[in-house]
Amino acid sequence: MVARDVLYEAARRRTFAVISHPDAGKSTLTEAIALHAKAITEAGAVHGKPGRRAVVSDWMRLEQARGISVTSAVLTFSYRDILINLVDTPGHADFSEDTYRVVSAVDSVVMLLDAAKGLESQTLRLFDVCRAQGIPVITFVNKWDRPGRDALELCDELAARTGLQPMPLTWPVGPAGDFHGVLDCRDGTVVRYLRTVGGAAAAREERLDPTAAAAQEGAAWSVAREEADLLADSGGGIGLERFLAAEASPVLFGAALLNQGVRQLLDFLVDSAPAPRPRADVTGQPRHLDAPFSAFVFKVQTGMNPAHRDQVAFARVCSGAFERGMVVTNTATGRPFATKYVQQAFGRQRSTVDVAYPGDVIGLVNATVLRVGDTLFAGAVPVRFPRLPSFAPACFAVARPADISRAKQFHRAIARLRAEGIVQVMRSQRRGQGGIPVLAAVGPMQFEVALHRMEWEFASPMTLEHLAYTVVRRLVDPGQRPLVDAGWRSEVLEREDGTELAVFASQIELAVLQRLHPHIELDHLVGGVG
Ligand code: GDP
């Protein structure tokens, strides 16, 4: 494999994820995108929702009972000669920790907003993650076919709450609920939509030049033009460097259900979203795209195949060409790892991967030794990518084995859940050195998954004692630990990565501590609340 091929292949890849609040239309948009790219022939074949055709994964009874999808998949397809990897993210807020890790594995993000709701809490928290990692964000305002908010007001909100300068790429012709088409802000033409039934095919559209648009769309066209110009004049002119620097967000309007505005989004991704770039290793050195193969694991998933509980570690390729069968080294253990069974996930179907390039996601089957955050590399020179940052947890519980005689199995199983990133595992000096773990999660459903797996998979049922902490900060100076531990409604929890979290029952305990000890250093965590 010549290096030039790797660079060529990397340049023709776009790896991105969609983040949104539940119900904003992420599944619908994913289907619409895949439909445009002709990756699937019928809407509904990718994501399972009740009433739709297929279910990506119903791998756990819990999942079935709740009707939600806990797993995520990668859709790979080509569009205009570009290879697109759309890394799916779980919809439920409780699994946003998973989304956090997905965001670390992509090169750009589409932030999907419901036109009637604007920026919602989960979207903002996930956006926080993009900002922390400097990931370029494209904003897609969805459901414009239904009554909703004013386009300028939505852009103002975007600027005020994210700090990103909105950069309109398209602007709606007609208010929300009366969607005629979109103005292409770059050339003043209008793409007018002709309705298709049920979103079963790509939207039929016609392009009108500015004169024809003015004549045929009249007032709706001039309002769109004026509003888009207003925003452009206030700093939202198209400046791609500012998008790539994560300072500005291109904004597009559409209706995913009707496949309207989706082609423009795809075209922008292909034309202007970043291709894979060299990733910095732990020392801050960029790993060149044409260096020998390297990748990092951002997700470990168990039991995707209901027939037997297999385990798949998903890794994002950062450099070099991956060839199935090659033996790579796991930096964490220094041990070789054979890659005979490697898959590419496409909805429910899986196919074997023979080669992969920077930007691609490979699924390593039965990789029980791999943990979230592990680096894999080929060649003689080791490389290690930085740990994946953890999301600020919001729920805490002390875990104990239900059957004390199975303590060893219990600890092994907890370690496995930690490796998979199902829950965060912490220790507290206050609870003795005996290794009683405190589990931490972003949402309580992560605990349900943990309880379920402990019982059914590891035959090691556990009990959880929930701790009533609601406010979390990072303790900067470990020497100040006793100050926090002295409070009876606060304590310090130590994460395995060495981070010390100061947790408080409420803002009051935090305020009291800060008043008593004004010099105490506490930081906010990414994605944190409270
Ligand atoms: P998710 O939870 O973000 O994956 O949202 P879904 O894709 O499941 O969509 C939630 C609901 O919004 C569904 O009933 C969709 O049919 C509907 N929806 C999604 N996009 C649009 C749109 O563009 N227009 C309208 N009217 N409804 C939409």
Coordinates of C-alpha atoms and ligand atoms in Angstrom, one line a residue:
M1 CA 0.0 0.0 0.0
V2 CA 1.6 3.3 -1.1
A3 CA 1.2 6.2 1.2
R4 CA -0.3 8.3 -1.5
D5 CA -3.3 6.0 -1.6
V6 CA -3.9 6.5 2.1
L7 CA -3.9 10.3 1.7
Y8 CA -6.1 10.0 -1.3
E9 CA -8.5 7.7 0.6
A10 CA -8.5 9.9 3.7
A11 CA -9.3 13.0 1.7
R12 CA -12.4 11.4 0.2
R13 CA -13.9 10.5 3.6
R14 CA -16.3 12.5 5.7
T15 CA -17.0 11.1 9.2
F16 CA -19.7 12.8 11.2
A17 CA -22.5 12.3 13.7
V18 CA -25.9 13.8 14.3
I19 CA -26.6 15.2 17.8
S20 CA -30.1 16.2 18.9
H21 CA -32.7 16.2 21.6
P22 CA -34.9 13.1 21.4
D23 CA -37.8 13.5 18.8
A24 CA -36.1 16.3 16.9
G25 CA -35.9 13.9 14.0
K26 CA -32.5 12.2 14.1
S27 CA -33.7 8.8 12.9
T28 CA -35.7 10.5 10.2
L29 CA -32.8 12.6 9.0
T30 CA -30.5 9.6 9.0
E31 CA -32.9 7.7 6.8
A32 CA -33.3 10.7 4.5
I33 CA -29.5 11.1 4.2
A34 CA -29.0 7.4 3.4
L35 CA -31.9 7.6 0.9
H36 CA -30.3 10.5 -0.9
A37 CA -27.0 8.6 -1.0
K38 CA -28.9 5.6 -2.3
A39 CA -27.5 3.5 0.6
I40 CA -31.0 2.1 1.2
T41 CA -33.8 1.8 -1.2
E42 CA -36.7 2.4 1.1
A43 CA -37.1 4.8 4.0
G44 CA -37.3 2.9 7.3
A45 CA -34.8 0.2 6.6
V46 CA -32.1 1.6 8.7
H47 CA -33.5 2.5 12.0
G48 CA -36.1 0.6 13.8
K49 CA -38.9 2.4 15.5
P50 CA -42.3 0.8 16.2
G51 CA -44.2 0.8 12.9
R52 CA -41.1 1.0 10.8
R53 CA -39.6 -1.8 9.0
A54 CA -36.5 -3.1 10.7
V55 CA -35.0 -2.8 14.1
V56 CA -31.3 -2.2 14.2
S57 CA -30.8 -4.0 17.4
D58 CA -33.0 -5.4 20.0
W59 CA -30.3 -7.0 22.0
M60 CA -31.6 -6.7 25.5
R61 CA -34.9 -7.4 27.1
L62 CA -34.6 -4.0 28.8
E63 CA -34.3 -2.4 25.4
Q64 CA -37.3 -4.2 24.1
A65 CA -39.4 -3.4 27.2
R66 CA -38.6 0.3 26.8
G67 CA -38.7 0.4 23.0
I68 CA -35.5 2.3 22.8
S69 CA -32.3 1.6 21.1
V70 CA -29.3 1.5 23.3
T71 CA -26.8 0.5 20.6
S72 CA -25.4 2.5 17.9
A73 CA -24.3 1.7 14.4
V74 CA -22.3 3.2 11.6
L75 CA -23.7 3.9 8.2
T76 CA -21.2 3.9 5.4
F77 CA -22.1 4.9 1.9
S78 CA -20.8 6.9 -1.0
Y79 CA -22.2 10.2 -2.3
R80 CA -20.7 12.1 -5.2
D81 CA -17.6 9.9 -5.0
I82 CA -17.1 10.7 -1.3
L83 CA -17.3 8.0 1.3
I84 CA -19.5 9.0 4.2
N85 CA -19.4 7.5 7.6
L86 CA -22.4 8.5 9.6
V87 CA -21.8 7.4 13.2
D88 CA -25.1 7.0 14.9
T89 CA -25.7 8.1 18.5
P90 CA -28.1 6.8 21.0
G91 CA -31.3 8.9 21.2
H92 CA -32.0 8.6 24.9
A93 CA -30.5 11.3 27.1
D94 CA -29.4 8.7 29.6
F95 CA -26.9 7.4 27.1
S96 CA -25.4 10.7 26.2
E97 CA -22.1 9.5 27.7
D98 CA -22.0 7.2 24.7
T99 CA -22.7 10.1 22.4
Y100 CA -19.8 11.9 24.0
R101 CA -17.4 9.2 22.9
V102 CA -18.9 9.1 19.4
V103 CA -18.2 12.8 19.1
S104 CA -14.6 12.1 19.9
A105 CA -14.5 9.8 16.9
V106 CA -15.9 12.0 14.2
D107 CA -14.6 15.0 12.3
S108 CA -17.7 17.1 12.3
V109 CA -21.2 17.1 13.8
V110 CA -24.7 18.0 12.6
M111 CA -26.7 19.6 15.3
L112 CA -30.3 19.0 14.6
L113 CA -32.9 21.4 16.0
D114 CA -36.7 21.1 16.0
A115 CA -38.0 24.4 14.4
A116 CA -40.7 24.7 17.1
K117 CA -38.3 24.1 20.0
G118 CA -34.9 25.5 19.2
L119 CA -32.0 24.5 21.4
E120 CA -33.1 21.9 23.9
S121 CA -31.2 20.8 27.0
Q122 CA -29.7 17.6 25.7
T123 CA -28.5 19.3 22.5
L124 CA -26.8 22.0 24.5
R125 CA -25.0 19.5 26.7
L126 CA -23.8 17.5 23.7
F127 CA -22.8 20.8 22.0
D128 CA -20.7 21.5 25.1
V129 CA -18.7 18.3 24.2
C130 CA -18.2 19.5 20.6
R131 CA -16.9 22.8 21.9
A132 CA -14.5 21.2 24.4
Q133 CA -13.1 19.1 21.5
G134 CA -13.1 21.9 18.9
I135 CA -15.3 19.9 16.5
P136 CA -17.0 21.9 13.7
V137 CA -20.8 22.0 14.0
I138 CA -23.3 22.3 11.2
T139 CA -26.8 23.3 12.3
F140 CA -29.9 21.8 10.6
V141 CA -33.2 23.3 11.6
N142 CA -35.7 20.5 11.0
K143 CA -39.5 20.2 10.7
W144 CA -39.9 23.5 8.8
D145 CA -43.1 22.1 7.3
R146 CA -44.8 22.5 10.6
P147 CA -45.6 25.7 12.5
G148 CA -42.6 26.7 14.5
R149 CA -40.4 29.7 15.5
D150 CA -39.0 32.5 13.6
A151 CA -35.8 31.7 11.6
L152 CA -33.9 34.9 12.8
E153 CA -35.0 34.2 16.4
L154 CA -33.6 30.6 16.2
C155 CA -30.3 32.0 14.9
D156 CA -30.2 34.5 17.7
E157 CA -30.7 31.8 20.2
L158 CA -28.0 29.7 18.6
A159 CA -25.5 32.6 18.9
A160 CA -26.5 33.5 22.4
R161 CA -26.5 30.0 23.9
T162 CA -23.6 28.4 22.1
G163 CA -21.4 31.3 21.3
L164 CA -21.2 30.1 17.6
Q165 CA -21.8 32.7 14.9
P166 CA -24.7 31.4 12.8
M167 CA -23.8 31.3 9.1
P168 CA -26.8 30.8 6.9
L169 CA -26.2 28.5 4.0
T170 CA -29.9 28.2 3.1
W171 CA -32.8 30.3 4.3
P172 CA -36.4 29.1 4.3
V173 CA -38.8 30.6 1.8
G174 CA -42.0 30.8 3.8
P175 CA -42.4 30.7 7.5
A176 CA -42.4 27.5 9.5
G177 CA -45.5 25.6 8.5
D178 CA -45.6 27.2 5.0
F179 CA -42.4 25.9 3.6
H180 CA -42.0 26.6 -0.1
G181 CA -38.3 25.9 -0.5
V182 CA -34.9 27.3 0.5
L183 CA -32.9 30.3 -0.7
D184 CA -29.4 29.3 -1.5
C185 CA -27.6 32.2 0.3
R186 CA -24.5 31.8 -1.8
D187 CA -26.1 32.6 -5.2
G188 CA -29.6 33.8 -4.5
T189 CA -31.3 31.0 -6.3
V190 CA -34.3 29.2 -4.8
V191 CA -34.7 25.5 -4.6
R192 CA -38.5 25.0 -4.6
Y193 CA -39.9 21.7 -3.3
L194 CA -42.6 19.7 -4.9
R195 CA -44.2 17.5 -2.4
T196 CA -43.6 13.8 -2.4
V197 CA -45.8 11.4 -0.6
G198 CA -44.7 10.1 2.8
G199 CA -41.1 10.8 2.3
A200 CA -40.6 7.6 0.4
A201 CA -38.3 9.2 -2.2
A202 CA -35.9 12.1 -2.4
A203 CA -37.8 15.3 -2.6
R204 CA -38.6 16.6 -6.1
E205 CA -37.3 20.1 -6.5
E206 CA -36.8 22.8 -9.1
R207 CA -34.2 25.5 -9.1
L208 CA -35.3 29.1 -9.8
D209 CA -32.9 31.9 -10.6
P210 CA -33.3 35.1 -8.5
T211 CA -35.5 36.8 -11.1
A212 CA -37.8 33.9 -11.5
A213 CA -37.9 33.3 -7.7
A214 CA -38.8 37.0 -7.1
A215 CA -41.5 36.8 -9.7
Q216 CA -43.0 33.5 -8.5
E217 CA -42.4 33.6 -4.8
G218 CA -43.0 37.3 -4.3
A219 CA -43.1 38.5 -0.7
A220 CA -41.9 35.1 0.7
W221 CA -38.8 35.4 -1.4
S222 CA -38.0 39.0 -0.5
V223 CA -38.5 38.3 3.2
A224 CA -36.1 35.4 3.0
R225 CA -33.6 37.5 1.1
E226 CA -33.8 40.4 3.6
E227 CA -33.5 38.1 6.6
A228 CA -30.5 36.2 5.2
D229 CA -28.8 39.4 4.2
L230 CA -29.4 40.8 7.7
L231 CA -27.6 37.9 9.3
A232 CA -24.8 38.0 6.7
D233 CA -24.3 41.7 7.4
S234 CA -24.0 41.0 11.1
G235 CA -21.1 38.7 10.6
G236 CA -22.7 35.5 9.3
G237 CA -21.2 35.7 5.8
I238 CA -19.9 32.4 4.6
G239 CA -16.5 32.0 6.1
L240 CA -15.4 28.4 5.9
E241 CA -12.3 28.9 8.1
R242 CA -14.5 30.0 10.9
F243 CA -16.6 26.9 10.6
L244 CA -13.4 24.7 10.6
A245 CA -12.1 26.5 13.6
A246 CA -15.5 25.8 15.4
E247 CA -16.3 29.4 15.8
A248 CA -19.2 29.6 13.4
S249 CA -21.9 27.2 12.4
P250 CA -23.4 27.0 8.9
V251 CA -27.2 26.8 9.3
L252 CA -29.6 25.0 6.9
F253 CA -33.3 24.6 7.0
G254 CA -35.4 21.7 6.0
A255 CA -37.9 18.9 6.7
A256 CA -36.2 15.5 7.0
L257 CA -39.6 13.7 6.9
L258 CA -40.2 15.1 3.4
N259 CA -36.6 14.9 2.4
Q260 CA -36.5 18.6 1.9
G261 CA -33.2 20.4 2.5
V262 CA -31.3 17.1 3.0
R263 CA -29.5 17.2 -0.3
Q264 CA -28.1 20.7 0.5
L265 CA -26.9 19.3 3.9
L266 CA -25.1 16.4 2.2
D267 CA -23.6 18.6 -0.5
F268 CA -22.2 20.9 2.2
L269 CA -20.7 17.9 4.0
V270 CA -19.1 16.7 0.9
D271 CA -17.9 20.1 -0.3
S272 CA -16.8 21.7 3.0
A273 CA -16.9 19.5 6.0
P274 CA -13.4 18.4 7.2
A275 CA -11.9 15.2 5.9
P276 CA -9.9 13.2 8.6
R277 CA -7.0 15.3 9.9
P278 CA -3.9 14.1 11.8
R279 CA -4.9 13.3 15.4
A280 CA -2.7 14.4 18.2
D281 CA -1.2 11.6 20.4
V282 CA -0.8 11.9 24.2
T283 CA 2.4 13.9 23.7
G284 CA 0.6 16.4 21.5
Q285 CA 2.4 15.2 18.3
P286 CA 0.1 14.8 15.3
R287 CA 0.0 11.3 14.0
H288 CA 0.3 11.8 10.2
L289 CA -2.5 10.2 8.1
D290 CA 0.1 8.2 6.2
A291 CA 1.9 6.9 9.2
P292 CA 1.4 3.2 9.9
F293 CA -2.0 2.0 10.9
S294 CA -3.4 3.4 14.2
A295 CA -6.9 3.6 15.7
F296 CA -8.6 4.1 19.0
V297 CA -11.6 2.2 20.5
F298 CA -14.5 4.6 21.3
K299 CA -17.2 2.1 22.0
V300 CA -17.5 -1.5 23.1
Q301 CA -20.8 -3.2 22.6
T302 CA -22.0 -6.5 23.9
G303 CA -24.6 -8.8 22.5
M304 CA -25.5 -7.1 19.2
N305 CA -26.3 -10.4 17.7
P306 CA -29.2 -11.8 19.6
A307 CA -28.3 -15.4 18.6
H308 CA -25.2 -15.3 20.7
R309 CA -23.7 -12.6 22.9
D310 CA -20.7 -11.4 20.9
Q311 CA -18.8 -8.4 21.8
V312 CA -17.7 -5.7 19.3
A313 CA -15.2 -3.0 19.9
F314 CA -15.6 -0.1 17.5
A315 CA -12.4 1.7 16.6
R316 CA -11.9 4.8 14.6
V317 CA -9.0 4.6 12.2
C318 CA -6.6 7.6 12.6
S319 CA -3.7 6.7 10.3
G320 CA -2.6 4.2 7.7
A321 CA -4.4 1.5 5.9
F322 CA -6.0 -1.3 7.8
E323 CA -6.0 -4.7 6.2
R324 CA -8.0 -7.5 7.7
G325 CA -5.8 -10.1 9.2
M326 CA -3.0 -7.8 10.1
V327 CA -1.7 -8.1 13.6
V328 CA -1.8 -4.9 15.6
T329 CA -0.6 -4.0 19.0
N330 CA -2.8 -2.8 21.9
T331 CA -0.8 0.0 23.4
A332 CA -2.4 -0.4 26.8
T333 CA -1.1 -4.0 27.2
G334 CA 1.7 -4.1 24.7
R335 CA 0.1 -7.3 23.4
P336 CA -0.6 -8.3 19.8
F337 CA -4.1 -8.4 18.7
A338 CA -5.3 -10.4 15.6
T339 CA -7.8 -8.8 13.4
K340 CA -9.2 -11.7 11.6
Y341 CA -12.8 -10.8 12.3
V342 CA -13.5 -7.3 11.5
Q343 CA -16.8 -5.9 10.5
Q344 CA -18.5 -2.9 9.1
A345 CA -21.8 -2.2 10.6
F346 CA -24.7 -1.0 8.4
G347 CA -27.9 -0.9 10.3
R348 CA -28.5 -4.5 11.2
Q349 CA -26.5 -6.0 8.4
R350 CA -22.8 -6.6 8.9
S351 CA -20.2 -7.2 6.4
T352 CA -16.6 -8.1 6.6
V353 CA -14.1 -5.3 6.2
D354 CA -11.0 -6.0 4.2
V355 CA -9.4 -2.6 4.1
A356 CA -10.1 0.6 6.0
Y357 CA -8.6 4.1 6.0
P358 CA -8.4 7.1 8.2
G359 CA -12.0 8.2 9.1
D360 CA -13.4 4.7 8.9
V361 CA -14.9 2.8 11.8
I362 CA -14.1 -0.8 12.2
G363 CA -15.8 -3.3 14.4
L364 CA -13.5 -5.8 16.1
V365 CA -15.4 -8.9 17.0
N366 CA -15.0 -10.7 20.2
A367 CA -12.4 -8.3 21.3
T368 CA -12.9 -9.0 25.0
V369 CA -9.5 -7.5 25.9
L370 CA -10.2 -4.1 24.4
R371 CA -11.4 -1.2 26.5
V372 CA -12.9 2.1 25.6
G373 CA -10.0 4.5 24.9
D374 CA -7.4 1.8 24.0
T375 CA -5.1 2.6 21.1
L376 CA -4.2 0.0 18.5
F377 CA -1.2 0.4 16.1
A378 CA 0.8 -1.4 13.5
G379 CA 4.6 -1.2 13.0
A380 CA 7.4 -0.9 15.5
V381 CA 6.8 2.6 16.9
P382 CA 4.1 2.7 19.6
V383 CA 1.5 5.4 19.7
R384 CA -1.0 6.3 22.3
F385 CA -4.0 8.6 21.8
P386 CA -5.3 10.7 24.7
R387 CA -8.0 9.1 26.9
L388 CA -11.5 9.9 25.9
P389 CA -12.7 12.5 28.3
S390 CA -15.5 11.5 30.6
F391 CA -18.9 13.2 30.8
A392 CA -19.9 14.8 34.1
P393 CA -21.9 12.1 35.9
A394 CA -25.2 13.1 37.5
C395 CA -26.2 9.9 39.4
F396 CA -24.2 7.9 41.9
A397 CA -24.8 4.6 43.7
V398 CA -22.7 2.3 45.9
A399 CA -22.6 -1.2 44.4
R400 CA -22.4 -4.4 46.4
P401 CA -22.6 -8.0 45.4
A402 CA -26.0 -9.5 46.3
D403 CA -24.2 -12.7 47.2
I404 CA -21.1 -11.9 49.2
S405 CA -19.5 -15.3 48.4
R406 CA -19.3 -14.2 44.7
A407 CA -17.3 -11.1 45.4
K408 CA -14.5 -12.0 43.0
Q409 CA -16.9 -12.5 40.1
F410 CA -18.6 -9.2 41.1
H411 CA -15.4 -7.2 40.9
R412 CA -14.4 -8.8 37.6
A413 CA -17.9 -8.0 36.1
I414 CA -17.7 -4.4 37.4
A415 CA -14.3 -4.0 35.7
R416 CA -15.9 -5.3 32.5
L417 CA -18.7 -2.8 32.7
R418 CA -16.2 0.0 33.2
A419 CA -14.1 -1.2 30.3
E420 CA -17.2 -1.0 28.1
G421 CA -18.0 2.4 29.4
I422 CA -21.4 1.3 30.7
V423 CA -20.9 3.1 33.9
Q424 CA -18.0 5.1 35.5
V425 CA -16.5 3.4 38.5
M426 CA -15.2 5.4 41.4
R427 CA -13.7 4.9 44.9
S428 CA -14.2 7.0 48.0
Q429 CA -11.8 7.1 50.9
R430 CA -14.7 7.7 53.1
R431 CA -16.1 4.3 52.2
G432 CA -12.9 2.5 53.1
Q433 CA -10.1 1.2 51.0
G434 CA -11.8 -2.2 50.7
G435 CA -12.7 -1.6 47.1
I436 CA -16.4 -0.8 47.5
P437 CA -17.1 0.8 44.1
V438 CA -19.3 3.8 43.7
L439 CA -20.9 3.7 40.2
A440 CA -21.5 6.9 38.5
A441 CA -23.7 7.6 35.4
V442 CA -25.0 10.4 33.3
G443 CA -28.5 9.0 33.4
P444 CA -30.2 6.4 35.7
M445 CA -30.9 4.0 32.8
Q446 CA -27.2 3.3 32.7
F447 CA -27.6 1.8 36.1
E448 CA -30.5 -0.3 34.8
V449 CA -28.3 -1.7 32.1
A450 CA -25.6 -2.4 34.6
L451 CA -28.0 -4.2 37.0
H452 CA -29.4 -6.2 34.1
R453 CA -26.0 -7.3 32.8
M454 CA -24.7 -8.2 36.2
E455 CA -27.6 -10.5 36.8
W456 CA -28.2 -12.0 33.4
E457 CA -24.8 -12.0 31.8
F458 CA -22.3 -12.3 34.6
A459 CA -24.5 -14.2 37.0
S460 CA -23.4 -11.8 39.7
P461 CA -26.5 -9.8 40.8
M462 CA -25.7 -6.7 42.7
T463 CA -27.6 -4.2 44.9
L464 CA -27.3 -0.4 44.5
E465 CA -27.5 2.1 47.2
H466 CA -28.3 5.4 45.5
L467 CA -26.5 8.5 46.8
A468 CA -28.3 11.8 46.7
Y469 CA -25.7 13.9 45.1
T470 CA -26.7 16.4 42.5
V471 CA -23.8 18.8 42.1
V472 CA -20.5 17.7 40.7
R473 CA -17.2 19.6 40.4
R474 CA -13.6 18.6 39.7
L475 CA -11.3 19.0 42.6
V476 CA -8.2 20.7 41.2
D477 CA -5.8 20.2 44.2
P478 CA -6.0 16.7 45.8
G479 CA -4.5 18.3 48.9
Q480 CA -7.9 20.0 49.5
R481 CA -9.7 16.7 49.6
P482 CA -10.2 16.7 53.4
L483 CA -12.1 20.0 53.2
V484 CA -14.7 18.4 51.0
D485 CA -14.8 15.1 52.8
A486 CA -15.4 16.9 56.1
G487 CA -18.9 17.9 55.0
W488 CA -21.5 15.3 55.7
R489 CA -23.5 15.9 52.5
S490 CA -20.4 16.0 50.3
E491 CA -17.5 13.7 49.5
V492 CA -14.7 13.2 47.1
L493 CA -14.9 10.3 44.5
E494 CA -11.8 9.2 42.7
R495 CA -12.2 8.1 39.1
E496 CA -9.8 5.5 37.7
D497 CA -8.2 8.1 35.5
G498 CA -7.1 9.9 38.7
T499 CA -9.7 12.7 38.4
E500 CA -11.1 13.6 41.8
L501 CA -14.7 14.6 41.8
A502 CA -16.2 16.7 44.6
V503 CA -19.9 15.8 44.8
F504 CA -22.5 17.7 46.8
A505 CA -26.1 17.0 47.8
S506 CA -27.1 20.4 46.5
Q507 CA -25.9 23.9 45.6
I508 CA -26.2 24.9 49.3
E509 CA -23.5 22.5 50.5
L510 CA -21.2 23.7 47.6
A511 CA -21.9 27.4 48.6
V512 CA -21.2 26.7 52.3
L513 CA -17.9 25.0 51.5
Q514 CA -16.9 27.9 49.2
R515 CA -17.7 30.4 51.9
L516 CA -15.8 28.6 54.6
H517 CA -12.8 28.0 52.2
P518 CA -12.7 30.7 49.6
H519 CA -9.4 29.3 48.2
I520 CA -10.8 25.9 47.3
E521 CA -10.4 25.2 43.6
L522 CA -13.3 23.5 41.9
D523 CA -13.8 23.3 38.1
H524 CA -16.9 22.6 36.0
L525 CA -16.9 19.3 34.1
V526 CA -17.8 19.1 30.4
G527 CA -21.4 18.3 29.9
G528 CA -22.0 19.1 33.6
V529 CA -25.3 20.2 35.1
G530 CA -25.8 21.9 38.5
Ligands
GDP1 P1 -35.5 11.1 17.0 O1 -36.0 10.7 18.3 O2 -34.6 12.4 17.0 O3 -34.7 10.0 16.2 O4 -36.7 11.5 16.1 P2 -37.5 10.8 15.0 O5 -36.8 10.7 13.7 O6 -38.0 9.5 15.5 O7 -38.7 11.8 14.8 C1 -39.6 12.1 15.8 C2 -41.0 12.5 15.2 O8 -40.9 13.7 14.4 C3 -41.5 11.4 14.3 O9 -42.9 11.3 14.5 C4 -41.2 11.9 12.9 O10 -42.0 11.5 11.9 C5 -41.3 13.4 13.1 N1 -40.5 14.2 12.2 C6 -39.2 14.1 11.9 N2 -38.8 15.0 11.0 C7 -39.9 15.7 10.6 C8 -40.1 16.7 9.7 O11 -39.3 17.2 9.0 N3 -41.4 17.2 9.7 C9 -42.4 16.7 10.4 N4 -43.6 17.2 10.3 N5 -42.2 15.7 11.3 C10 -41.0 15.2 11.4

